[in-house]
mmCIF file of C-alpha atoms in Angstrom:
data_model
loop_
_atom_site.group_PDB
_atom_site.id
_atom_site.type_symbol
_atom_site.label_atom_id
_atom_site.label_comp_id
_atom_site.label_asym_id
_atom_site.label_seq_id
_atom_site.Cartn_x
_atom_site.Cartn_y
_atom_site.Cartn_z
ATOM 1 C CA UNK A 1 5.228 -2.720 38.369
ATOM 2 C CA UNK A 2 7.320 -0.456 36.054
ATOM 3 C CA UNK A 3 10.290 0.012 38.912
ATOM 4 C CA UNK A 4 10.815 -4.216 39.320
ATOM 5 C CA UNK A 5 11.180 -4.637 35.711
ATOM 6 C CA UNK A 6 13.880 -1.686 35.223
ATOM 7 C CA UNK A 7 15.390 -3.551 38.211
ATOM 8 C CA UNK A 8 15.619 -6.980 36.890
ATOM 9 C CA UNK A 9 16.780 -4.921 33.119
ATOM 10 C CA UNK A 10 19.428 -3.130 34.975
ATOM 11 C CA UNK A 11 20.529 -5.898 36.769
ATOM 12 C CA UNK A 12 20.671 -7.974 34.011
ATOM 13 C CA UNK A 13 23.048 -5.559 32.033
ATOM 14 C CA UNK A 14 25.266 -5.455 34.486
ATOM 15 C CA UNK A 15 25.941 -8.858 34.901
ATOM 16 C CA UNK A 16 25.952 -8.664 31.012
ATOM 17 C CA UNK A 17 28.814 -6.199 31.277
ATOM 18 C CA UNK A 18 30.776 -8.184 34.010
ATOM 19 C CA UNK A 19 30.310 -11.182 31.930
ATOM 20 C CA UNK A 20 31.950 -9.737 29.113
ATOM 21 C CA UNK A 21 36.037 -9.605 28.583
ATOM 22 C CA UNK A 22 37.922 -6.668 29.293
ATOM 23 C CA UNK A 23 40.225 -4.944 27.301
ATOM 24 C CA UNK A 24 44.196 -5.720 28.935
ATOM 25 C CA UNK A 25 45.822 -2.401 29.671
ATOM 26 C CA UNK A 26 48.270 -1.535 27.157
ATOM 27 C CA UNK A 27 51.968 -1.601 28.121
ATOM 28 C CA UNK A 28 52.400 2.459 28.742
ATOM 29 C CA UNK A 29 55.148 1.855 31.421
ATOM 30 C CA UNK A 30 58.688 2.359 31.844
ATOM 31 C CA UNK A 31 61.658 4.699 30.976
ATOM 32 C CA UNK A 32 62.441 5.660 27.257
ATOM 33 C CA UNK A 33 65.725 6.677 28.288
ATOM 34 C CA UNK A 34 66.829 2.783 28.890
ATOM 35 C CA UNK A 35 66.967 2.268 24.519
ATOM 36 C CA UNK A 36 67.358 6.106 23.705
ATOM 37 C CA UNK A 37 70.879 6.681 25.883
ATOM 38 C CA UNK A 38 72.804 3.491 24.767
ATOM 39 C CA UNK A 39 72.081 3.895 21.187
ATOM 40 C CA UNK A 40 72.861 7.479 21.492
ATOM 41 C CA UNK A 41 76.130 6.401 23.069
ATOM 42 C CA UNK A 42 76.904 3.789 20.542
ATOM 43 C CA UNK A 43 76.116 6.491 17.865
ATOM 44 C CA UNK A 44 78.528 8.739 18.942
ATOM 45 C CA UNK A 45 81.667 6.578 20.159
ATOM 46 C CA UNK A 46 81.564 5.099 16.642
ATOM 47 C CA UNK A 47 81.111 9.339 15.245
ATOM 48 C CA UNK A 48 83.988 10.201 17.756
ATOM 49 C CA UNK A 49 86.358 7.608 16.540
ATOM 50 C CA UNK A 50 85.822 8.456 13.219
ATOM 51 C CA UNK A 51 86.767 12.334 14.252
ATOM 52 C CA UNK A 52 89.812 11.649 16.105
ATOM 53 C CA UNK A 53 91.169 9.678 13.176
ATOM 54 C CA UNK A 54 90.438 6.026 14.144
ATOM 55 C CA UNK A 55 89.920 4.801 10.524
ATOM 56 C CA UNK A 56 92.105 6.668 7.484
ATOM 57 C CA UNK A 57 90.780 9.584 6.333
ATOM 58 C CA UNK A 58 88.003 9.504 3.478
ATOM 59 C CA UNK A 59 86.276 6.566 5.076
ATOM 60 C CA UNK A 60 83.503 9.123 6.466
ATOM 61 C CA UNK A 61 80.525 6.108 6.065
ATOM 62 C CA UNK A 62 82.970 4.044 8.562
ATOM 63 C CA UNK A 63 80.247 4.447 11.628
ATOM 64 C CA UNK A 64 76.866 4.678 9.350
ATOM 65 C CA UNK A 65 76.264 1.144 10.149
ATOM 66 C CA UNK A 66 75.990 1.690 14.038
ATOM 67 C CA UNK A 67 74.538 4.814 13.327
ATOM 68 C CA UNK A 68 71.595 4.363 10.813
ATOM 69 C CA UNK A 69 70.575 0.131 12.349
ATOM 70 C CA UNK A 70 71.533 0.639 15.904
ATOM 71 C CA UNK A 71 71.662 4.687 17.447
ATOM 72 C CA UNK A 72 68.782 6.356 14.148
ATOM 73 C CA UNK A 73 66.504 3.492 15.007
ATOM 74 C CA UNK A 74 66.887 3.335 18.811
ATOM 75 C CA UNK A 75 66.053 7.196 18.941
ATOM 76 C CA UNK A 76 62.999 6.357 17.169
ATOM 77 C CA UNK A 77 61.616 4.224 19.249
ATOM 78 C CA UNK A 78 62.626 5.806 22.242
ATOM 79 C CA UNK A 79 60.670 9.196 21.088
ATOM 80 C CA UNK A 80 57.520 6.801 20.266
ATOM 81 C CA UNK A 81 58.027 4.978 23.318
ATOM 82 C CA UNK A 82 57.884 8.421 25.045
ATOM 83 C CA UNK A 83 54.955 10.077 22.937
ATOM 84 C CA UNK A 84 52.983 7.348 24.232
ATOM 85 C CA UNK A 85 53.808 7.551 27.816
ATOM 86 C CA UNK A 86 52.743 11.306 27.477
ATOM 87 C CA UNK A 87 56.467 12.229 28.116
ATOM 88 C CA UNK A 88 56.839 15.364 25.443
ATOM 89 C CA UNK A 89 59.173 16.718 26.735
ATOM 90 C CA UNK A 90 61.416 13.393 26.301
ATOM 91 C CA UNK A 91 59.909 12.173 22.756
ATOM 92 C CA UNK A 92 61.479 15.633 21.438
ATOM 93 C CA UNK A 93 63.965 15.293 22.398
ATOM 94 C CA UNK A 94 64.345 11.777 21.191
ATOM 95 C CA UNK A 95 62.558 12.588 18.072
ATOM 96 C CA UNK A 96 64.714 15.993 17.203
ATOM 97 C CA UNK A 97 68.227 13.335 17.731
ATOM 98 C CA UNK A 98 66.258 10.804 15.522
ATOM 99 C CA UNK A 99 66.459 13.604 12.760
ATOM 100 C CA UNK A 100 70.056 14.703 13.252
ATOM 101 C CA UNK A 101 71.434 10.989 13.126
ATOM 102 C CA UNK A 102 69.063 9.894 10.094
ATOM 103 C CA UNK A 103 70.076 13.331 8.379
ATOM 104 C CA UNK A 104 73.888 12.912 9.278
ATOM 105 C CA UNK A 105 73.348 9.356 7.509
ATOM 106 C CA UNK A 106 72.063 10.446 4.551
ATOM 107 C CA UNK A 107 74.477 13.549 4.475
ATOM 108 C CA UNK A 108 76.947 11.198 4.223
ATOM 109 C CA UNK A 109 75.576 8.903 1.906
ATOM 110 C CA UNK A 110 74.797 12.148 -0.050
ATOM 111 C CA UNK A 111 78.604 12.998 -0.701
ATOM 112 C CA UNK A 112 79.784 9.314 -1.236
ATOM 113 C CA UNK A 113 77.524 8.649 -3.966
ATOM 114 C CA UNK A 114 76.961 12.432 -5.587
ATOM 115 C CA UNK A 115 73.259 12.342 -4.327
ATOM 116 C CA UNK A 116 71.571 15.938 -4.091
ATOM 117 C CA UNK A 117 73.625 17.378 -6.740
ATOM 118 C CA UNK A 118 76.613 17.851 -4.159
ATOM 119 C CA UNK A 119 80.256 17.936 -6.015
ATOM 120 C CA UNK A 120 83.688 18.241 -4.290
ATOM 121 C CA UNK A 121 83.160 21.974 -4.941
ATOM 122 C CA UNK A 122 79.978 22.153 -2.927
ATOM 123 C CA UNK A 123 80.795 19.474 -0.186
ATOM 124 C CA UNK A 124 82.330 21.638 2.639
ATOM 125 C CA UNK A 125 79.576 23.948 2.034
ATOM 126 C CA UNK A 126 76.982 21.524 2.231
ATOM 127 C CA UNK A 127 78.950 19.987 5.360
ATOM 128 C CA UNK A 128 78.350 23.686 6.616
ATOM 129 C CA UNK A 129 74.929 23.956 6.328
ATOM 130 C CA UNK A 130 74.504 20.314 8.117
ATOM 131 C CA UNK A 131 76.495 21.457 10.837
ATOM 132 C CA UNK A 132 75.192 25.134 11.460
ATOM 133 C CA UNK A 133 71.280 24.322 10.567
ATOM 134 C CA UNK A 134 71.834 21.526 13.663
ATOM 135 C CA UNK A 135 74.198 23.254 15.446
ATOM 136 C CA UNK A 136 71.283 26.009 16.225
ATOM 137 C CA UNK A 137 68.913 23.302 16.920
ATOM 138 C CA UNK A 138 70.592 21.748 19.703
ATOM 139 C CA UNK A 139 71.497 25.131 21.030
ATOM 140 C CA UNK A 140 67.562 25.595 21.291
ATOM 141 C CA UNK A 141 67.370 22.054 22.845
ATOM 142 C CA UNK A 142 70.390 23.216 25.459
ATOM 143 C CA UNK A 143 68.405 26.507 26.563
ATOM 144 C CA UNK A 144 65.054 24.531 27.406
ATOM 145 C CA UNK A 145 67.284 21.979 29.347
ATOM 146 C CA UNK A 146 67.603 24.466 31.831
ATOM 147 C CA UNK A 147 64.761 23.991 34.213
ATOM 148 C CA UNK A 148 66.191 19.873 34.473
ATOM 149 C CA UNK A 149 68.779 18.588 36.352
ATOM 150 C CA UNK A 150 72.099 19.994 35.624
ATOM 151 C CA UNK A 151 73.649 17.214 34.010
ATOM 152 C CA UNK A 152 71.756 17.441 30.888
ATOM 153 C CA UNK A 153 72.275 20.797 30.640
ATOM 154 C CA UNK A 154 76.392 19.721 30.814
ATOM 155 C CA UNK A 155 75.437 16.873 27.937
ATOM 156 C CA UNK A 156 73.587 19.382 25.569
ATOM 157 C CA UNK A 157 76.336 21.793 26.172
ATOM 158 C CA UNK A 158 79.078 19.336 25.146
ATOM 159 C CA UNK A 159 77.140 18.518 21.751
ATOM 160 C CA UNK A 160 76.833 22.309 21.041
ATOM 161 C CA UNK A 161 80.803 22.171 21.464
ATOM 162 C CA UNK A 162 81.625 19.290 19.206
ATOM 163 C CA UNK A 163 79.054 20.665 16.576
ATOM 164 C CA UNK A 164 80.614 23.845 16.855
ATOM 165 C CA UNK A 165 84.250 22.590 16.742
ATOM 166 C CA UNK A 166 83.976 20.224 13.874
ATOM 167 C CA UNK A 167 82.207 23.380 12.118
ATOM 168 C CA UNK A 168 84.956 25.024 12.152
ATOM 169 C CA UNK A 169 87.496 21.789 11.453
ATOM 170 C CA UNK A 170 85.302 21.917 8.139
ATOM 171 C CA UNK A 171 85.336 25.820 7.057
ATOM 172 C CA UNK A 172 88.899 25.991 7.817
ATOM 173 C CA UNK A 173 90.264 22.372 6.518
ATOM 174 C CA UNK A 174 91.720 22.089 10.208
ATOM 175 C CA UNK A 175 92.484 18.294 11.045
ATOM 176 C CA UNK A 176 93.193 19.997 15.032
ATOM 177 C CA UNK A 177 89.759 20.919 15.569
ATOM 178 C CA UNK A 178 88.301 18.207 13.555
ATOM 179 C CA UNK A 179 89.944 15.865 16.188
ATOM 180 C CA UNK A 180 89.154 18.365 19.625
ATOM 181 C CA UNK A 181 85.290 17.817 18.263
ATOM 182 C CA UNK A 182 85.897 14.454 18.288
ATOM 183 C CA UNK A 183 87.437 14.267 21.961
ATOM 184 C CA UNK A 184 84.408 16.722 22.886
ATOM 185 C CA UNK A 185 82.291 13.699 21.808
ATOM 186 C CA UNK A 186 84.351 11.360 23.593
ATOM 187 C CA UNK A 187 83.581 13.937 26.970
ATOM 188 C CA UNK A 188 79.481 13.778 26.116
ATOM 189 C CA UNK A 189 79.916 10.184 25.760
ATOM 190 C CA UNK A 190 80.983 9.928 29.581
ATOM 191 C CA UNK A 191 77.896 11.997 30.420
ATOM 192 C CA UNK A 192 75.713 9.568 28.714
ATOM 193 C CA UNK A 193 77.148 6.982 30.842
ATOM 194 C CA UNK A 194 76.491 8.515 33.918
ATOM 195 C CA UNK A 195 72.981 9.269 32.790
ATOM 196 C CA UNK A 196 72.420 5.838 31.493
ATOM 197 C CA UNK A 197 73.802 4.018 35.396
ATOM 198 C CA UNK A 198 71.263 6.267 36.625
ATOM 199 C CA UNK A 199 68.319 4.950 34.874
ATOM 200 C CA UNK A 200 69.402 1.687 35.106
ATOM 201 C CA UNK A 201 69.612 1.961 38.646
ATOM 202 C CA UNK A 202 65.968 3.727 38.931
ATOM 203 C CA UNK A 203 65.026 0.899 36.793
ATOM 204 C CA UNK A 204 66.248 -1.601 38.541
ATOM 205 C CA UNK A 205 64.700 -0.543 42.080
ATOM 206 C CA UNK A 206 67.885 1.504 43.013
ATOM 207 C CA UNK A 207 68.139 5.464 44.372
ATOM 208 C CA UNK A 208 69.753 6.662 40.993
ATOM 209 C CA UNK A 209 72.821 9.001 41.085
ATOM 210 C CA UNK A 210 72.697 12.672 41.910
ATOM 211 C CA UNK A 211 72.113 14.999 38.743
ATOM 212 C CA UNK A 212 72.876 18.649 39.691
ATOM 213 C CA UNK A 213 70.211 21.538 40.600
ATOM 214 C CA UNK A 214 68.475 22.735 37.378
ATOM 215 C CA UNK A 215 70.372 26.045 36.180
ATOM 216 C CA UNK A 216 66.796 27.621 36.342
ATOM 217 C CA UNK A 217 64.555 26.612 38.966
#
């Protein structure tokens, strides 16, 4: 008699269970990239302009308005978006160029306003340290790019370049360099596009564009 009545309990549970609602599966789909490349683009047209000379000199905060509500904040959510997707790889890089345009902000905000105890005497040095302490960063970032395609690889290569130029536009006072950096920007830019029709084109149900062999395979 035992084995009918575990039966009838067991199929009573079940049905229980069916009867109950299930949980909807959370939303962990798509392709980071779609937010994080456009704001990153946005970000650094409105940085490039500013290099080259677009607005008069002194007017350094001219592009923290695209940079800390539109290109900071789409960074962020494009490295969450990421993290939850499982993507590491892609949420840090997302999350490192969250820090580097919420630090640039503040930097900025820093020597407009006297904040950190930075004078004129101690603003191209602080500039400096911005630019070197990131400018190693990225240089990580570009070595572990190696095993993707190539043309991120040519994108984190072209940052290291514009870091590394407007470094020295700062050190030596150079208005030359300061606006080469700012044209280097201008040549990542056009990388970002060509990496943002491609995921728009995967997105969209198309083939994507080609990307280049990974340097290391």
């Amino acid at each position: 008699m035992s084995l009918p009545e575990t039966d009838a309990v067991g199929t009573t549970t079940a049905a229980h269970a069916k009867s109950r609602p299930q949980a909807a599966p959370g939303p962990l789909d798509g392709d980071p990239s779609l937010i994080g490349v456009p704001t990153f683009i946005v970000g650094s047209i409105a940085l490039g302009l500013t290099l080259v000379g677009y607005v008069p000199a002194g007017t350094a905060g001219a592009p923290l308005a695209v940079i800390l509500a539109a290109t900071a904040l789409g960074q962020l959510i494009a490295a969450v978006w990421a993290a939850a997707l499982g993507q590491s790889a892609v949420a840090a890089i997302f999350g490192v160029f969250t820090g580097f345009w919420l630090s640039y902000a503040v930097l900025v905000l820093g020597l407009l306003h006297g904040w950190f105890g930075i004078t004129a005497d101690t603003a191209t040095r602080s500039q400096a340290l911005f630019l070197i302490s990131w400018l190693a960063t990225i240089v990580l970032l570009t070595v572990s790019t190696l095993r993707l395609p190539a043309a991120f690889t040519v994108l984190f290569t072209l940052i290291d370049l514009a870091l590394a130029l407007v470094l020295s536009a700062t050190l030596d006072g150079s208005v030359t360099l300061q606006k080469a950096g700012g044209y280097t920007v201008f040549a990542f830019v056009a990388v970002g596009f060509y990496l943002f029709v491609h995921v728009t084109s995967l997105a969209t149900g198309g083939r994507g564009l080609p990307l280049g062999r990974p340097a290391v395979g």
